[in-house]
Tab-separated table of C-alpha atoms and ligand atoms in Angstrom:
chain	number	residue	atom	x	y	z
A	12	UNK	CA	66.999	104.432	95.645
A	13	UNK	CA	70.403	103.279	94.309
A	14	UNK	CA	73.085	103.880	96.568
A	15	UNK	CA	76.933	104.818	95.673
A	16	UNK	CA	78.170	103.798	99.065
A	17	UNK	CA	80.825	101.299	99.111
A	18	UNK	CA	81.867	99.691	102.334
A	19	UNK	CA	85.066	96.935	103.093
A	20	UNK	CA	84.727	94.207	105.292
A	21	UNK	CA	87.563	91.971	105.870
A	22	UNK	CA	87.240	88.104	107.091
A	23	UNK	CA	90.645	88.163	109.140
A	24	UNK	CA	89.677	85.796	112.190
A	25	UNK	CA	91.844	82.781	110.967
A	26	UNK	CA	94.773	81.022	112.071
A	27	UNK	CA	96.423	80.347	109.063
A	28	UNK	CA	96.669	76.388	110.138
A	29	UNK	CA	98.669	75.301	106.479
A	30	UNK	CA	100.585	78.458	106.776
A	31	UNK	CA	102.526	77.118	110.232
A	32	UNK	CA	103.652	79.920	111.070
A	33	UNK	CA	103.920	81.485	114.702
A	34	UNK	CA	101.377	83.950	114.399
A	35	UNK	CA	98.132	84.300	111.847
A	36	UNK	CA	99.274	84.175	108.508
A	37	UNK	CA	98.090	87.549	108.011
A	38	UNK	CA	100.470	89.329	110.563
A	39	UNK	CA	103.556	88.290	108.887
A	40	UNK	CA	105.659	91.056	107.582
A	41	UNK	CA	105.410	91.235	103.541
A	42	UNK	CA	107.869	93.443	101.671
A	43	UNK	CA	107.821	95.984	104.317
A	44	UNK	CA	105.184	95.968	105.821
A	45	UNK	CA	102.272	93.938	107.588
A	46	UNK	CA	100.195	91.425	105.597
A	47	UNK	CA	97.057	92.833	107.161
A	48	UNK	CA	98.607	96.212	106.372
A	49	UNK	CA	98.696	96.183	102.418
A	50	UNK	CA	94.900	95.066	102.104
A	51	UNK	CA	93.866	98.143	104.694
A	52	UNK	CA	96.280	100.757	103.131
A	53	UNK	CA	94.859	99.711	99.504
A	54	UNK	CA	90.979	99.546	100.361
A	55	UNK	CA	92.030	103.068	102.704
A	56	UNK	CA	93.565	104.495	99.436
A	57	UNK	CA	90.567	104.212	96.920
A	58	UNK	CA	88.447	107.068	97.180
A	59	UNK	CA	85.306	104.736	95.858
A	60	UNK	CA	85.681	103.458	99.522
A	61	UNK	CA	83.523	105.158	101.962
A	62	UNK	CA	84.943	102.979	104.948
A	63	UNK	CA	86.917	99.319	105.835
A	64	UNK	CA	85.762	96.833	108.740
A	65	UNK	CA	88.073	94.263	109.901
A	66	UNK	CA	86.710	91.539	111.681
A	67	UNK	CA	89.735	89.623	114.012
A	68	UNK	CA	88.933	87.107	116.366
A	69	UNK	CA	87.665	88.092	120.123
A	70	UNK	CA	91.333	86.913	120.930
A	71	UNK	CA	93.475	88.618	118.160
A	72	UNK	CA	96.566	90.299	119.704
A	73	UNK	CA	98.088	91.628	116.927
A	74	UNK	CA	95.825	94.250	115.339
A	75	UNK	CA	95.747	96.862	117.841
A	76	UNK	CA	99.515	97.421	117.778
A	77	UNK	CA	99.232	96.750	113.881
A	78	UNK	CA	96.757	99.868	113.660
A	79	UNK	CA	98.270	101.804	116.401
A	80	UNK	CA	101.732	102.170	113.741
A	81	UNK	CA	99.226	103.452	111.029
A	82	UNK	CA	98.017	106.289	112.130
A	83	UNK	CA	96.895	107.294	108.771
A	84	UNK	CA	94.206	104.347	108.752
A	85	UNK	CA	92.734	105.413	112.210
A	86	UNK	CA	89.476	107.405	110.767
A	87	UNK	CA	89.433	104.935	107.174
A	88	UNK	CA	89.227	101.775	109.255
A	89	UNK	CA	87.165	99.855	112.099
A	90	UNK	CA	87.751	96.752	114.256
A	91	UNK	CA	85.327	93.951	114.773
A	92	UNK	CA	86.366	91.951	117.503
A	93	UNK	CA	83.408	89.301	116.432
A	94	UNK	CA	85.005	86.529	114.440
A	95	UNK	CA	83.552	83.221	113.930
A	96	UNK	CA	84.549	79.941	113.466
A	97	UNK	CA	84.393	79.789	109.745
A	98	UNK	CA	85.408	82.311	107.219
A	99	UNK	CA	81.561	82.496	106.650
A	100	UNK	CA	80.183	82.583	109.952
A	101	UNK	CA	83.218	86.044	110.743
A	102	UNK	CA	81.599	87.470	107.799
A	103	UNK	CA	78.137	87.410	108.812
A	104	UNK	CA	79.312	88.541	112.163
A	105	UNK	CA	80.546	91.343	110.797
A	106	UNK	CA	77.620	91.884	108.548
A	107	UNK	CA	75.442	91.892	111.615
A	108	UNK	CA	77.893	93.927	113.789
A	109	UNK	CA	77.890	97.109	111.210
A	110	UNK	CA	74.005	97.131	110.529
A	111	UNK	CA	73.504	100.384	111.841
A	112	UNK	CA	75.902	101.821	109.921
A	113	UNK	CA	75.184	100.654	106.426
A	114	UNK	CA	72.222	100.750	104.103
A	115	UNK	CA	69.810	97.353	102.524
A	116	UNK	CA	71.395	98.909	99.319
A	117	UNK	CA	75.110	99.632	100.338
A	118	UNK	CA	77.565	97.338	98.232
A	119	UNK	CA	79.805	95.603	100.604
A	120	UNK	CA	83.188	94.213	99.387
A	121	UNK	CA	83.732	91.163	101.091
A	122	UNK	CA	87.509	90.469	100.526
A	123	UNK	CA	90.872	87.951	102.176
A	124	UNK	CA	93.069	89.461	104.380
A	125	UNK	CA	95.047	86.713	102.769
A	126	UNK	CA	95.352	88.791	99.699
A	127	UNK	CA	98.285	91.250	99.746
A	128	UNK	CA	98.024	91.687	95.954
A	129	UNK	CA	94.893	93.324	95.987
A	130	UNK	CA	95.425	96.820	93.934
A	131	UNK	CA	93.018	99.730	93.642
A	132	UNK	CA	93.090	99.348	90.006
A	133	UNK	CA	91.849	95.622	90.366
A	134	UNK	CA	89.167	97.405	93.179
A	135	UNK	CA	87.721	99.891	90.683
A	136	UNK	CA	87.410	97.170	88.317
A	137	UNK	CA	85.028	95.412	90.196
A	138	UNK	CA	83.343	97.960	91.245
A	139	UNK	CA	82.755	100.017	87.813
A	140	UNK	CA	82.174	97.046	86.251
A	141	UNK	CA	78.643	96.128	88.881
A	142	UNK	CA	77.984	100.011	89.536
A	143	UNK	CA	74.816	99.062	87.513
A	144	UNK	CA	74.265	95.564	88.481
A	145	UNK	CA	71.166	94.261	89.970
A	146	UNK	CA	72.815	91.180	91.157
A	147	UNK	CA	76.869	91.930	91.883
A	148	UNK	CA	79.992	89.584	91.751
A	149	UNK	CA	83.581	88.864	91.894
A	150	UNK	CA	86.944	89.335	90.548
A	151	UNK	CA	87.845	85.905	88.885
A	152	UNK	CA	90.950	84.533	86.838
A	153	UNK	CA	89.614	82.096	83.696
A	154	UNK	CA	91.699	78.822	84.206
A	155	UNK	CA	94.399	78.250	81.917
A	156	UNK	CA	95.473	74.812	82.623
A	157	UNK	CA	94.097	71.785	81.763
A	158	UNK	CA	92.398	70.278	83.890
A	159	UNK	CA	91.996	67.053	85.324
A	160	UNK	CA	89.325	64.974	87.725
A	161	UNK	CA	91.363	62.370	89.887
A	162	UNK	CA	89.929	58.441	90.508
A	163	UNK	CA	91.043	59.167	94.365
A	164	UNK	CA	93.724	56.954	93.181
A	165	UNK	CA	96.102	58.626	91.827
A	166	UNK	CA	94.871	58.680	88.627
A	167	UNK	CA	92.998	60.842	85.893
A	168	UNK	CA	89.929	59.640	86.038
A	169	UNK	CA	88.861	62.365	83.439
A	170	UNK	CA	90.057	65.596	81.774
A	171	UNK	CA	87.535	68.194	82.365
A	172	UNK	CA	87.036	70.807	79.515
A	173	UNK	CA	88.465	74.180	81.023
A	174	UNK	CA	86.217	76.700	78.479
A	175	UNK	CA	84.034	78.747	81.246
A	176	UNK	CA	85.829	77.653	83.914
A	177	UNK	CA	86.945	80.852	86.036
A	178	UNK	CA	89.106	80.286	89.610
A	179	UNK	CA	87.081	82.374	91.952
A	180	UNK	CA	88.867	85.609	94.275
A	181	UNK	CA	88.082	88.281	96.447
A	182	UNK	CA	86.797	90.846	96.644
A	183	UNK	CA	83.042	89.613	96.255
A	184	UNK	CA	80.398	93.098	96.187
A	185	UNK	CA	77.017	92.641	96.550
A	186	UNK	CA	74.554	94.667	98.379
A	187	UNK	CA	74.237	94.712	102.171
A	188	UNK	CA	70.721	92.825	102.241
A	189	UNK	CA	70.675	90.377	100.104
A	190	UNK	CA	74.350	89.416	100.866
A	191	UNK	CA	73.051	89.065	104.818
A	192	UNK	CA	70.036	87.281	103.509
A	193	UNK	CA	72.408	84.724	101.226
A	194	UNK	CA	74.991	84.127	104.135
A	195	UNK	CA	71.850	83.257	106.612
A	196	UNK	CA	70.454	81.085	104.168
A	197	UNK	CA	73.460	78.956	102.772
A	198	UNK	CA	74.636	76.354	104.021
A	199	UNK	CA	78.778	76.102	104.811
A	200	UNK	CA	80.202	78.190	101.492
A	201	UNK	CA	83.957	78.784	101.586
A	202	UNK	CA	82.889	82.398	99.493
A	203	UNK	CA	79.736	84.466	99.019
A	204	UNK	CA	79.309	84.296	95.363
A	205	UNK	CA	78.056	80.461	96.256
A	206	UNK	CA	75.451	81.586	98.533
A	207	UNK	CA	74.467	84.424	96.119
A	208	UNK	CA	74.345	81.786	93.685
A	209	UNK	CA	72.213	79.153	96.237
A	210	UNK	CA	69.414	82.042	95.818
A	211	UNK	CA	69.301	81.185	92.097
A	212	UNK	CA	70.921	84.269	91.152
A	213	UNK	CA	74.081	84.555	88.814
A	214	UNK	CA	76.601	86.912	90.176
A	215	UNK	CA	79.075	88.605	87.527
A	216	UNK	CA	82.847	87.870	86.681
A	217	UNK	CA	85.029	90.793	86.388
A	218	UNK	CA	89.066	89.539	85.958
A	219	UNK	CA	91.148	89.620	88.394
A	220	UNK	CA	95.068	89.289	88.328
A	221	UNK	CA	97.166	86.609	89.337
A	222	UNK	CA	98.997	88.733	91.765
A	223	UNK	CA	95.819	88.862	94.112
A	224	UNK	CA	95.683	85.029	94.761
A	225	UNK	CA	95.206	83.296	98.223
A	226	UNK	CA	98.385	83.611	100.713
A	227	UNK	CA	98.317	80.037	101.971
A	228	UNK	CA	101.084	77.978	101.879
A	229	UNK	CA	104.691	78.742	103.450
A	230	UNK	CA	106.019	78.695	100.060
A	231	UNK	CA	103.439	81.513	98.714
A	232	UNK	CA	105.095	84.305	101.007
A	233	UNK	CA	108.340	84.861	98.399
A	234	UNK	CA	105.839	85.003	95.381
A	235	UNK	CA	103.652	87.650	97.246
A	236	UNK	CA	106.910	89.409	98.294
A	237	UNK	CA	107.491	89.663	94.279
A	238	UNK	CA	104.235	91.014	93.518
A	239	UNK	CA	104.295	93.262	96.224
A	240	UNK	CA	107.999	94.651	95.452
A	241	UNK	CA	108.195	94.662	91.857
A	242	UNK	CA	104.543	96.508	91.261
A	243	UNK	CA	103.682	94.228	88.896
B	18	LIG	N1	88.894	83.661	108.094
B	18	LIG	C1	88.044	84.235	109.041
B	18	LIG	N2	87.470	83.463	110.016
B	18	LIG	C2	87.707	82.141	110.069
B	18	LIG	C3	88.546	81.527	109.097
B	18	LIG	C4	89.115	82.315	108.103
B	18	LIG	O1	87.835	85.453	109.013
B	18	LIG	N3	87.166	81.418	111.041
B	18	LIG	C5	89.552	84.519	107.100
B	18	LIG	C6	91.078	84.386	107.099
B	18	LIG	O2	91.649	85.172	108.140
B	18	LIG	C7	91.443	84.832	105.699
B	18	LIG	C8	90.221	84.437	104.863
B	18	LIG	O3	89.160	84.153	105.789
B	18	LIG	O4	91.624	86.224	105.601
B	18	LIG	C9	90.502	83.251	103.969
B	18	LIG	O5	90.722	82.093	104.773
B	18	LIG	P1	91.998	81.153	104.707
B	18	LIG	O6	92.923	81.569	103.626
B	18	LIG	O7	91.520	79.740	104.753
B	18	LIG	O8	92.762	81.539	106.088
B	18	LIG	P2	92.913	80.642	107.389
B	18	LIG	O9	91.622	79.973	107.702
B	18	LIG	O10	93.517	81.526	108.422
B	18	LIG	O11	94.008	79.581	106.917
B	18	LIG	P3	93.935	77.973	107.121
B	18	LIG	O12	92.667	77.524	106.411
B	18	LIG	O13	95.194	77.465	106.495
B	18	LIG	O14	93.878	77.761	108.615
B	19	LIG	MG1	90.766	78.521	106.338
């Protein structure tokens, strides 16, 4: 059976440690509104999205009175109060916390609540581009720069050819069980295209956008504000 179910699940159990900020990086307020708020509202406004878990850490005190302003989001969206201590281990929490709920075959769309830029147009991409895919994948920018290997120095130890080179992003769909099996499997991955991949399998790159990178540093928050105010 192939299934058309789409489900969200969003890592959001960090602290946002190079971010410095006085609360998780993904409470601060954004063009308007929460961080936290545009990924919700976007996965919550895509019809393709049957339903969007958040997992926070057992301590978070921030999303209940985030969610309790968005009244709108109240039947599109669920709390998992299960984080781990890695990104990984808070998304097979929350893999294991919505089993009963989802189907072997469900995709799952794994995807940063560090990423503000996330649009339902870049969404459907991904997932009309793996609606037939036996494997899944991720949105992905190809690199543009050149790039170079450092000695540990200092300096270039070697330029290293950029052709096929893609910078990885989120959101990462694959299906519910083999996703669970990868993430049980792997080793420490920072995403779950590399533990897909650790199974010998070759997930897909669809593009993604520069506006959906990583919110990390303190000096990403103006360049997310830009994305997020001028539509772009
Ligand atoms: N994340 C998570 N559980 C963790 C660590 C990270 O759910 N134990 C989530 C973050 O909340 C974020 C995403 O994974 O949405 C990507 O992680 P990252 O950008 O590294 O966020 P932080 O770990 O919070 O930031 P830092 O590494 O600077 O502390
Ligand atoms: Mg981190």
């Amino acid at each position: 059976m192939t299934s058309t179910r789409h489900f969200a699940l969003i890592p959001a159990a960090g602290v946002g440690a190079r971010m410095g900020a006085d609360c998780p990086k993904q409470y601060l307020p954004l063009a308007g509104k929460l961080m936290m708020m545009h990924v919700l509202d976007t996965f919550a406004s895509s019809p393709l999205i049957e339903h969007t878990f958040v997992v926070v850490s057992a301590e978070d005190g921030y999303i209940r009175d985030a969610l309790a302003s968005a009244g709108h989001l109240e039947k599109r969206v669920s709390v998992l109060f299960n984080g781990g201590e890695t990104r990984h281990q808070s998304v097979l929490n929350g893999l294991k916390a919505v089993r009963e709920q989802v189907a072997d075959d469900d995709w799952i769309l794994v995807h940063d609540a560090a990423r503000p830029g996330l649009t339902v147009e870049l969404l459907e991409r991904l997932v009309s581009a793996l609606r037939e895919d036996a494997v899944g994948g991720l949105l992905a920018l190809p690199v543009v720069d050149t790039l170079k290997r450092s000695d540990g120095f200092g300096r270039v130890a070697q330029t290293v050819a950029r052709e096929a080179l893609w910078a990885a992003q989120t959101p990462q769909m694959f299906r519910y069980a083999l996703l669970r099996h990868a993430l049980e499997q792997a080793a420490a991955v920072t995403d779950e295209a590399s533990a897909v991949e650790a199974l010998g399998l070759r997930p897909r790159l669809v593009e993604g956008s520069p506006r959906n990178f990583k919110v990390t540093l303190p000096h990403d928050v103006s360049l997310a504000e830009l994305h997020l105010k001028g539509n772009s």
